[in-house]
Short mmCIF file of C-alpha atoms in Angstrom, two decimals:
data_model
loop_
_atom_site.label_atom_id
_atom_site.label_comp_id
_atom_site.label_asym_id
_atom_site.label_seq_id
_atom_site.Cartn_x
_atom_site.Cartn_y
_atom_site.Cartn_z
CA MET R 1 0.00 0.00 0.00
CA THR R 2 1.42 3.35 -1.07
CA LEU R 3 1.53 6.56 0.95
CA GLN R 4 -1.07 8.11 -1.37
CA VAL R 5 -3.57 5.32 -0.66
CA ILE R 6 -2.94 5.60 3.09
CA LEU R 7 -3.68 9.34 2.89
CA ASN R 8 -6.83 8.67 0.85
CA LEU R 9 -8.07 6.20 3.45
CA ALA R 10 -7.21 8.63 6.25
CA VAL R 11 -9.43 11.25 4.59
CA ALA R 12 -12.21 8.65 4.22
CA ALA R 13 -11.84 7.75 7.92
CA LEU R 14 -12.19 11.43 8.85
CA VAL R 15 -15.38 11.66 6.77
CA LEU R 16 -16.80 8.56 8.49
CA ALA R 17 -15.88 10.05 11.87
CA PHE R 18 -17.70 13.26 10.91
CA LEU R 19 -20.81 11.24 10.00
CA VAL R 20 -20.62 9.51 13.40
CA TRP R 21 -20.38 12.95 15.04
CA GLN R 22 -23.46 14.08 13.10
CA GLN R 23 -25.38 11.07 14.42
CA LYS R 24 -24.29 11.76 18.00
CA ARG R 25 -25.42 15.37 17.58
CA HIS R 26 -28.84 14.01 16.59
CA ALA R 27 -28.77 15.41 13.04
CA SER R 28 -31.78 14.10 11.15
CA PHE R 29 -31.44 10.95 9.06
CA THR R 30 -32.20 12.89 5.85
CA VAL R 31 -29.52 15.50 6.59
CA ARG R 32 -26.93 12.79 7.26
CA VAL R 33 -27.77 10.92 4.05
CA PHE R 34 -27.46 14.03 1.88
CA THR R 35 -24.28 15.09 3.68
CA ALA R 36 -22.81 11.68 2.90
CA LEU R 37 -23.90 11.99 -0.73
CA GLY R 38 -22.28 15.41 -1.15
CA VAL R 39 -19.04 14.48 0.60
CA GLY R 40 -18.86 11.24 -1.39
CA ILE R 41 -19.16 13.13 -4.67
CA ALA R 42 -16.49 15.61 -3.54
CA MET R 43 -14.05 12.89 -2.49
CA GLY R 44 -14.62 10.88 -5.67
CA ALA R 45 -14.03 13.96 -7.83
CA GLY R 46 -10.91 14.76 -5.82
CA LEU R 47 -9.49 11.26 -6.25
CA GLN R 48 -10.09 11.35 -9.98
CA ALA R 49 -8.55 14.82 -10.32
CA LEU R 50 -5.44 13.75 -8.41
CA TYR R 51 -4.82 10.29 -9.87
CA GLY R 52 -7.12 9.62 -12.86
CA ALA R 53 -10.04 7.20 -13.12
CA GLY R 54 -8.03 4.10 -14.02
CA SER R 55 -5.05 4.65 -11.72
CA ALA R 56 -3.79 2.05 -9.29
CA GLU R 57 -4.34 4.47 -6.38
CA VAL R 58 -8.02 4.89 -7.23
CA LYS R 59 -8.53 1.15 -7.68
CA LEU R 60 -6.88 0.24 -4.37
CA THR R 61 -8.65 3.03 -2.49
CA GLY R 62 -11.91 1.84 -4.04
CA GLN R 63 -11.30 -1.70 -2.81
CA TYR R 64 -11.08 -0.47 0.78
CA LEU R 65 -14.07 1.83 0.38
CA ASP R 66 -15.91 -1.19 -0.98
CA ILE R 67 -15.70 -2.80 2.46
CA VAL R 68 -18.00 -0.04 3.72
CA GLY R 69 -20.14 0.41 0.59
CA SER R 70 -20.70 -3.14 -0.60
CA GLY R 71 -20.60 -4.38 2.99
CA TYR R 72 -23.60 -2.18 3.75
CA VAL R 73 -25.46 -3.41 0.66
CA LYS R 74 -24.77 -7.03 1.67
CA LEU R 75 -26.20 -6.40 5.12
CA LEU R 76 -29.36 -5.02 3.52
CA GLN R 77 -29.58 -8.03 1.22
CA MET R 78 -29.11 -10.25 4.28
CA ILE R 79 -32.33 -9.01 5.86
CA VAL R 80 -34.47 -8.79 2.70
CA MET R 81 -35.79 -12.37 2.72
CA PRO R 82 -36.49 -12.55 6.49
CA LEU R 83 -38.22 -9.17 6.27
CA ILE R 84 -40.45 -10.24 3.38
CA MET R 85 -41.24 -13.57 5.02
CA VAL R 86 -42.30 -12.41 8.49
CA SER R 87 -43.87 -9.12 7.38
CA ILE R 88 -46.19 -10.67 4.82
CA VAL R 89 -47.20 -13.53 7.13
CA SER R 90 -47.84 -10.99 9.89
CA ALA R 91 -49.86 -8.76 7.54
CA ILE R 92 -52.05 -11.66 6.38
CA LEU R 93 -52.74 -12.71 9.97
CA LYS R 94 -53.97 -9.18 10.63
CA LEU R 95 -56.03 -9.04 7.42
CA ARG R 96 -57.98 -12.26 8.03
CA ASN R 97 -59.53 -11.52 4.62
CA ALA R 98 -58.49 -13.32 1.42
CA SER R 99 -60.40 -10.88 -0.81
CA SER R 100 -58.38 -7.95 0.55
CA LEU R 101 -55.21 -9.89 -0.20
CA GLY R 102 -56.33 -10.41 -3.80
CA LYS R 103 -57.19 -6.73 -4.26
CA ILE R 104 -53.84 -5.62 -2.86
CA SER R 105 -51.94 -7.96 -5.20
CA ALA R 106 -53.98 -6.99 -8.26
CA LEU R 107 -53.70 -3.24 -7.62
CA THR R 108 -49.98 -3.40 -6.87
CA ILE R 109 -49.03 -5.52 -9.88
CA GLY R 110 -51.44 -3.64 -12.15
CA THR R 111 -49.88 -0.30 -11.20
CA LEU R 112 -46.36 -1.63 -11.73
CA MET R 113 -47.18 -3.07 -15.17
CA LEU R 114 -49.09 0.01 -16.33
CA THR R 115 -46.33 2.40 -15.30
CA THR R 116 -43.76 0.22 -17.09
CA THR R 117 -45.71 0.59 -20.33
CA VAL R 118 -45.84 4.36 -19.82
CA ALA R 119 -42.10 4.40 -19.03
CA ALA R 120 -41.36 2.53 -22.28
CA ALA R 121 -43.42 5.06 -24.25
CA ILE R 122 -41.50 7.92 -22.62
CA GLY R 123 -38.20 6.21 -23.46
CA ILE R 124 -39.25 5.95 -27.11
CA LEU R 125 -40.27 9.61 -27.14
CA MET R 126 -36.92 10.75 -25.71
CA ALA R 127 -35.01 8.60 -28.21
CA LYS R 128 -36.97 10.33 -30.98
CA LEU R 129 -36.48 13.86 -29.60
CA PHE R 130 -32.73 13.36 -29.08
CA GLY R 131 -32.27 11.56 -32.41
CA LEU R 132 -30.55 8.56 -30.82
CA SER R 133 -29.13 5.95 -33.18
CA ALA R 134 -26.46 3.25 -32.94
CA VAL R 135 -25.58 3.73 -36.62
CA GLY R 136 -21.93 4.72 -36.97
CA LEU R 137 -20.95 4.27 -33.31
CA ALA R 138 -17.44 2.89 -33.03
CA ALA R 139 -16.73 0.06 -30.61
CA ASN R 140 -13.54 -0.17 -28.58
CA ALA R 141 -12.12 -3.41 -27.18
CA ALA R 142 -14.17 -3.31 -23.95
CA GLU R 143 -17.38 -2.73 -25.87
CA VAL R 144 -16.63 -5.56 -28.29
CA ALA R 145 -15.96 -7.88 -25.34
CA ARG R 146 -19.21 -6.77 -23.71
CA GLY R 147 -21.07 -7.43 -26.95
CA ALA R 148 -19.66 -10.95 -27.09
CA TYR R 149 -20.71 -11.50 -23.47
CA LEU R 150 -24.25 -10.36 -24.25
CA GLU R 151 -24.47 -12.71 -27.21
CA GLY R 152 -23.37 -15.53 -24.92
CA LYS R 153 -26.25 -14.71 -22.57
CA LEU R 154 -28.75 -14.55 -25.43
CA ALA R 155 -29.76 -18.20 -25.13
CA ASP R 156 -30.83 -17.68 -21.51
CA ALA R 157 -32.96 -14.68 -22.48
CA GLN R 158 -34.58 -16.46 -25.43
CA ALA R 159 -35.48 -19.40 -23.20
CA ILE R 160 -37.66 -17.10 -21.11
CA SER R 161 -41.39 -17.15 -21.88
CA LEU R 162 -44.32 -15.75 -19.91
CA PRO R 163 -45.62 -19.23 -18.93
CA ASN R 164 -42.13 -20.27 -17.76
CA MET R 165 -41.70 -17.01 -15.89
CA LEU R 166 -45.04 -17.41 -14.11
CA LEU R 167 -44.10 -20.99 -13.22
CA SER R 168 -40.83 -19.75 -11.73
CA PHE R 169 -42.83 -17.73 -9.20
CA ILE R 170 -44.00 -20.99 -7.60
CA PRO R 171 -41.39 -22.09 -5.03
CA SER R 172 -40.72 -25.80 -5.53
CA ASN R 173 -38.00 -25.41 -2.88
CA PRO R 174 -38.79 -22.38 -0.68
CA PHE R 175 -35.63 -22.86 1.36
CA LEU R 176 -33.56 -22.45 -1.81
CA ASP R 177 -35.47 -19.26 -2.64
CA LEU R 178 -34.83 -17.92 0.85
CA THR R 179 -31.16 -17.85 -0.21
CA GLY R 180 -32.04 -15.67 -3.21
CA ALA R 181 -30.64 -18.29 -5.59
CA ARG R 182 -33.01 -17.53 -8.50
CA LYS R 183 -33.92 -14.34 -10.33
CA THR R 184 -37.52 -14.75 -9.15
CA SER R 185 -36.67 -15.82 -5.59
CA THR R 186 -38.14 -12.63 -4.12
CA ILE R 187 -41.62 -13.28 -5.53
CA ALA R 188 -41.32 -17.00 -4.72
CA VAL R 189 -40.75 -16.11 -1.06
CA VAL R 190 -43.78 -13.79 -1.20
CA VAL R 191 -45.88 -16.68 -2.55
CA PHE R 192 -44.58 -19.03 0.17
CA ALA R 193 -45.30 -16.44 2.88
CA VAL R 194 -48.83 -15.98 1.52
CA PHE R 195 -49.42 -19.76 1.71
CA ILE R 196 -48.23 -19.83 5.31
CA GLY R 197 -50.47 -16.90 6.25
CA VAL R 198 -53.54 -18.31 4.50
CA ALA R 199 -52.95 -21.73 6.08
CA ALA R 200 -52.68 -20.13 9.52
CA ILE R 201 -55.94 -18.22 9.01
CA GLY R 202 -57.56 -21.51 8.03
CA ILE R 203 -56.96 -22.99 11.50
CA ALA R 204 -57.98 -19.86 13.43
CA ASP R 205 -61.49 -21.16 14.13
CA LYS R 206 -60.75 -24.89 14.19
CA LYS R 207 -57.68 -24.76 16.41
CA PRO R 208 -57.66 -21.34 18.10
CA ASP R 209 -54.96 -22.29 20.63
CA HIS R 210 -52.54 -23.30 17.86
CA PHE R 211 -53.36 -20.15 15.90
CA THR R 212 -52.77 -17.94 18.95
CA SER R 213 -49.39 -19.58 19.56
CA PHE R 214 -48.38 -19.18 15.91
CA ASP R 215 -49.58 -15.57 15.85
CA HIS R 216 -47.49 -14.81 18.93
CA ALA R 217 -44.42 -16.51 17.40
CA VAL R 218 -44.80 -14.49 14.18
CA HIS R 219 -45.19 -11.29 16.21
CA VAL R 220 -41.96 -12.02 18.11
CA ALA R 221 -40.10 -12.87 14.88
CA HIS R 222 -41.43 -9.73 13.24
CA THR R 223 -40.27 -7.56 16.15
CA ILE R 224 -36.76 -9.04 15.99
CA VAL R 225 -36.50 -8.68 12.20
CA MET R 226 -37.66 -5.06 12.33
CA ARG R 227 -35.00 -4.40 14.98
CA MET R 228 -32.43 -5.88 12.57
CA VAL R 229 -33.72 -3.55 9.86
CA THR R 230 -33.31 -0.58 12.21
CA LEU R 231 -29.73 -1.55 13.07
CA VAL R 232 -28.72 -1.90 9.41
CA LEU R 233 -30.47 1.29 8.27
CA ARG R 234 -28.42 3.27 10.79
CA LEU R 235 -25.40 2.55 8.57
CA THR R 236 -27.00 4.18 5.50
CA PRO R 237 -24.99 7.45 5.51
CA TYR R 238 -21.69 5.54 5.67
CA GLY R 239 -22.72 3.23 2.84
CA VAL R 240 -23.93 6.13 0.68
CA PHE R 241 -20.63 7.99 1.17
CA ALA R 242 -18.45 5.00 0.21
CA LEU R 243 -20.60 3.98 -2.77
CA MET R 244 -20.77 7.51 -4.19
CA ALA R 245 -17.05 8.15 -3.78
CA GLN R 246 -16.27 4.94 -5.71
CA VAL R 247 -18.64 5.70 -8.58
CA VAL R 248 -17.42 9.26 -9.10
CA ALA R 249 -13.73 8.36 -8.76
CA SER R 250 -13.88 5.54 -11.32
CA SER R 251 -16.18 7.16 -13.91
CA SER R 252 -14.66 8.09 -17.27
CA TYR R 253 -15.73 11.62 -18.08
CA ALA R 254 -14.45 11.27 -21.67
CA ASP R 255 -16.69 8.25 -22.29
CA ILE R 256 -19.63 10.09 -20.76
CA LEU R 257 -19.07 13.05 -23.09
CA ASN R 258 -18.89 10.73 -26.11
CA LEU R 259 -22.33 9.35 -25.27
CA ILE R 260 -23.74 12.51 -23.71
CA GLY R 261 -26.83 12.35 -25.95
CA PHE R 262 -27.87 8.99 -24.52
CA VAL R 263 -27.10 10.15 -20.97
CA LEU R 264 -29.22 13.28 -21.35
CA ALA R 265 -32.05 11.44 -23.09
CA SER R 266 -32.05 8.78 -20.36
CA TYR R 267 -32.21 11.25 -17.50
CA CYS R 268 -34.87 13.34 -19.24
CA ALA R 269 -36.95 10.15 -19.58
CA LEU R 270 -36.29 9.22 -15.94
CA LEU R 271 -37.35 12.67 -14.71
CA LEU R 272 -40.49 12.63 -16.87
CA MET R 273 -41.43 9.22 -15.50
CA PHE R 274 -40.84 10.41 -11.96
CA GLY R 275 -43.29 13.19 -12.82
CA VAL R 276 -45.81 10.51 -13.82
CA HIS R 277 -45.33 8.88 -10.41
CA LEU R 278 -46.01 12.22 -8.71
CA ALA R 279 -49.11 12.72 -10.88
CA LEU R 280 -50.46 9.34 -9.73
CA VAL R 281 -49.75 10.20 -6.10
CA SER R 282 -51.41 13.59 -6.54
CA ALA R 283 -54.44 11.96 -8.21
CA SER R 284 -54.76 9.71 -5.15
CA GLY R 285 -55.20 12.82 -3.00
CA LEU R 286 -51.72 13.24 -1.51
CA ASN R 287 -49.45 16.28 -1.61
CA PRO R 288 -46.72 15.43 -4.18
CA LEU R 289 -44.14 17.83 -2.70
CA ARG R 290 -44.51 16.37 0.80
CA TYR R 291 -44.40 12.88 -0.72
CA THR R 292 -41.18 13.66 -2.62
CA ARG R 293 -39.47 15.03 0.48
CA LYS R 294 -40.36 11.89 2.43
CA ILE R 295 -39.03 9.41 -0.14
CA LEU R 296 -35.80 11.27 -1.06
CA PRO R 297 -33.54 9.33 1.38
CA VAL R 298 -34.52 5.92 -0.02
CA LEU R 299 -34.20 7.19 -3.61
CA THR R 300 -30.74 8.52 -2.73
CA PHE R 301 -29.70 5.12 -1.45
CA ALA R 302 -31.11 3.39 -4.54
CA PHE R 303 -29.25 5.89 -6.74
CA THR R 304 -25.89 5.25 -5.10
CA SER R 305 -26.19 1.49 -4.50
CA ARG R 306 -27.79 0.48 -7.84
CA THR R 307 -29.82 -2.31 -6.22
CA SER R 308 -33.60 -2.32 -6.13
CA ALA R 309 -33.71 -5.47 -4.00
CA GLY R 310 -31.28 -4.02 -1.47
CA ALA R 311 -33.55 -0.99 -1.11
CA ILE R 312 -36.51 -3.11 0.05
CA PRO R 313 -35.93 -2.66 3.82
CA MET R 314 -35.62 1.12 3.56
CA SER R 315 -38.54 1.28 1.14
CA VAL R 316 -40.80 -0.62 3.55
CA ALA R 317 -39.69 1.53 6.49
CA THR R 318 -40.30 4.72 4.48
CA GLN R 319 -43.74 3.64 3.34
CA THR R 320 -44.91 2.56 6.79
CA GLN R 321 -43.34 5.25 8.97
CA ARG R 322 -43.42 8.31 6.71
CA LEU R 323 -46.18 7.70 4.12
CA GLY R 324 -48.71 5.93 6.33
CA THR R 325 -48.97 2.83 4.14
CA PRO R 326 -49.90 -0.37 6.05
CA GLU R 327 -47.05 -2.81 6.44
CA GLY R 328 -48.68 -5.55 4.37
CA ILE R 329 -49.22 -3.30 1.35
CA ALA R 330 -45.74 -1.78 1.73
CA ASN R 331 -44.11 -5.21 1.71
CA PHE R 332 -46.13 -6.39 -1.29
CA ALA R 333 -45.23 -3.26 -3.25
CA ALA R 334 -41.54 -3.31 -2.35
CA SER R 335 -41.20 -7.05 -2.99
CA PHE R 336 -43.10 -7.14 -6.27
CA GLY R 337 -41.50 -3.86 -7.37
CA ALA R 338 -38.02 -5.38 -7.05
CA THR R 339 -38.89 -8.05 -9.62
CA ILE R 340 -41.95 -6.98 -11.64
CA GLY R 341 -42.44 -3.86 -13.75
CA GLN R 342 -39.24 -1.96 -13.04
CA ASN R 343 -39.90 1.37 -14.75
CA GLY R 344 -36.23 2.22 -15.32
CA CYS R 345 -34.51 -1.11 -16.01
CA ALA R 346 -37.39 -2.92 -17.73
CA GLY R 347 -39.25 0.05 -19.24
CA ILE R 348 -37.19 3.04 -20.35
CA TYR R 349 -33.84 1.31 -20.97
CA PRO R 350 -34.86 -1.53 -23.34
CA ALA R 351 -37.22 0.82 -25.21
CA MET R 352 -34.46 3.34 -25.90
CA LEU R 353 -32.02 0.60 -26.88
CA ALA R 354 -34.48 -0.95 -29.33
CA VAL R 355 -35.16 2.42 -31.00
CA MET R 356 -31.41 3.12 -31.22
CA ILE R 357 -30.47 -0.25 -32.67
CA ALA R 358 -33.36 -0.74 -35.13
CA PRO R 359 -31.90 1.63 -37.80
CA THR R 360 -28.69 -0.45 -37.95
CA VAL R 361 -30.69 -3.25 -39.61
CA GLY R 362 -32.77 -0.98 -41.81
CA ILE R 363 -35.89 -0.80 -39.60
CA ASP R 364 -37.78 2.45 -39.05
CA PRO R 365 -38.47 2.34 -35.29
CA PHE R 366 -41.20 4.99 -35.41
CA THR R 367 -43.86 2.96 -37.18
CA ALA R 368 -46.88 1.31 -35.58
CA SER R 369 -45.72 -2.12 -36.81
CA PHE R 370 -42.56 -1.72 -34.70
CA LEU R 371 -43.83 0.27 -31.70
CA VAL R 372 -46.94 -1.77 -30.82
CA PRO R 373 -45.08 -5.11 -30.54
CA LEU R 374 -42.22 -3.33 -28.74
CA LEU R 375 -44.50 -1.94 -26.03
CA ALA R 376 -46.24 -5.30 -25.61
CA ILE R 377 -42.95 -7.20 -25.34
CA ILE R 378 -41.54 -4.70 -22.83
CA THR R 379 -44.64 -4.89 -20.64
CA ILE R 380 -44.71 -8.69 -20.62
CA GLY R 381 -40.93 -9.01 -20.44
CA SER R 382 -40.83 -6.76 -17.37
CA VAL R 383 -42.20 -9.65 -15.33
CA GLY R 384 -39.38 -11.26 -13.41
CA VAL R 385 -36.50 -8.82 -14.02
CA ALA R 386 -34.11 -9.24 -11.11
CA GLY R 387 -33.74 -6.22 -8.84
CA VAL R 388 -29.95 -6.42 -8.64
CA GLY R 389 -27.10 -5.47 -10.96
CA GLY R 390 -27.64 -6.90 -14.44
CA GLY R 391 -31.44 -6.77 -14.40
CA ALA R 392 -31.55 -4.07 -17.07
CA THR R 393 -29.18 -6.06 -19.28
CA PHE R 394 -31.38 -9.13 -18.99
CA ALA R 395 -34.49 -7.08 -19.82
CA ALA R 396 -32.71 -5.59 -22.84
CA LEU R 397 -31.70 -9.06 -24.08
CA ILE R 398 -35.30 -10.29 -23.85
CA VAL R 399 -36.63 -7.28 -25.77
CA LEU R 400 -33.89 -7.09 -28.43
CA SER R 401 -33.98 -10.82 -29.16
CA SER R 402 -37.80 -10.82 -29.31
CA MET R 403 -37.66 -7.94 -31.83
CA ASN R 404 -34.93 -9.73 -33.85
CA LEU R 405 -32.41 -6.95 -33.23
CA PRO R 406 -28.63 -7.44 -32.80
CA VAL R 407 -27.95 -7.70 -29.07
CA ALA R 408 -24.19 -7.14 -29.32
CA LEU R 409 -24.72 -3.43 -30.05
CA ALA R 410 -25.99 -2.96 -26.51
CA GLY R 411 -22.34 -3.35 -25.47
CA LEU R 412 -21.65 0.10 -26.94
CA LEU R 413 -23.06 1.63 -23.77
CA ILE R 414 -20.81 -0.23 -21.32
CA SER R 415 -18.77 2.87 -20.46
CA ILE R 416 -21.79 4.83 -19.20
CA GLU R 417 -23.70 1.86 -17.77
CA PRO R 418 -23.03 2.72 -14.09
CA LEU R 419 -24.12 6.34 -14.55
CA ILE R 420 -27.36 5.35 -16.29
CA ASP R 421 -28.02 2.49 -13.89
CA MET R 422 -28.01 4.83 -10.90
CA GLY R 423 -30.97 6.78 -12.24
CA ARG R 424 -32.76 3.65 -13.44
CA THR R 425 -32.57 2.04 -10.01
CA ALA R 426 -33.89 5.14 -8.27
CA LEU R 427 -36.83 5.17 -10.68
CA ASN R 428 -37.47 1.45 -10.07
CA VAL R 429 -37.76 2.08 -6.33
CA SER R 430 -39.89 5.18 -6.92
CA GLY R 431 -42.24 3.03 -9.01
CA SER R 432 -42.63 0.41 -6.28
CA ILE R 433 -43.30 3.06 -3.62
CA THR R 434 -45.84 4.71 -5.94
CA ALA R 435 -47.61 1.36 -6.42
CA GLY R 436 -47.80 0.87 -2.65
CA THR R 437 -48.99 4.42 -2.01
CA VAL R 438 -51.70 4.32 -4.71
CA THR R 439 -52.87 0.85 -3.62
CA SER R 440 -53.07 1.99 0.02
CA ARG R 441 -55.12 5.04 -0.95
CA ILE R 442 -57.53 3.06 -3.16
CA MET R 443 -58.01 0.54 -0.35
CA GLY R 444 -58.63 3.39 2.10
CA GLU R 445 -55.85 2.16 4.39
CA THR R 446 -53.44 5.13 4.42
CA ASN R 447 -52.66 6.62 7.82
CA MET R 448 -53.01 10.30 6.91
CA ALA R 449 -51.65 11.43 10.29
CA ALA R 450 -48.36 9.67 9.51
CA PHE R 451 -48.25 11.20 6.02
CA ALA R 452 -49.00 14.68 7.33
CA GLY R 453 -46.37 14.44 10.09
CA ASP R 454 -42.66 15.10 9.81
CA GLN R 455 -41.42 11.89 11.41
CA GLU R 456 -37.95 10.74 10.36
CA LEU R 457 -37.12 7.09 9.77
CA GLN R 458 -36.73 5.40 13.16
CA VAL R 459 -33.11 4.38 12.81
CA ASP R 460 -31.49 6.06 15.80
CA SER R 461 -31.47 4.88 19.40
CA GLN R 462 -33.23 7.99 20.64
CA THR R 463 -36.22 7.43 18.33
CA THR R 464 -36.45 3.66 18.28
CA HIS R 465 -38.95 1.92 20.51
#
């Protein structure tokens, strides 16, 4: 380890110590998260200015920062499955009503699918307005290698069909899915939890003593898991700082400038779709500005971490504590939203790619014969897109192969993939929270006192009960 790296890590340690001091001074969770974001950007920019994006100093510093950043994400992923399991079982035991469960599922999934179709349409519109096309783009060695990798994954994408995808939601081995081994493990765990809850309700009248014991056990498990969530969420500012510093330090500004049109078009589409989310929230009778302020911390984490699944614990906590959404609906929305109908990864991204690549094979992408099948394929293909890194690539492979377009050209965007993925992930999480909020309002279950209040996430010892 060189002296430069030691100095870099010393600066990082000072930043982490400052964030600890902020927490001890009882600075709000939102303030600490945005402080971490700003300082992370500043440190990343400083590292790149001093050493360069591909330097050995940046790489080694990044590896140590990764202990904090990726370590935090892994802790979140650790509690995702237990959280889904006990929260959904607990919610069903409280519902005692199968019809309510069906309505919640239908409204949540329907909102996610509908918004994905709208997101795809917005992606197409932005590609048209910015004149995006893959014709004439040169490919360097990394992009060629990425293209070859994508072609190697093509067989997996082509093997996916809607019937097979729906079948994959049924957990033949729920204990395997609790490890997150499959792309659809999250929904499979939801299905398993629903079966447990429904089975427990079924014995409530026949064997009330057994039901009471089970209900108590679930309540205890739920209390412990939520305490675990609280402990992990306290680390959010530190994780955000480390993740942001890494991304900024290792980004190639030259590559970003070369593909600035796609970057701008993507973020314009993401912002427009976020506006659609706010319009839905407003139509449900909630103040969109208050709503935005309440969800900003979780969107910030999603932006920096690039994992929709890892954002599930913070998403559930935000929905229940700050938006007044019941825990059952919040868990359904966050869980389904991490796998179904991701507005950014499964909506905007594959739509823009398809429109860009179509001209390279002589297809006019702005005809009804191309756009109608494209929107249908994107909507159906958005079912089962994994909420972790690579989900957008898998969605793009499904769409491009279904439209008979060359998948290797998607490798041309490898250099700006992290930058685009940050915005896509934030939009995915925004979409899942929107689905939960709208569903809660339609069901008449929203706690308006919680939404109207200014309560922070309960992640600190002085506010946790």
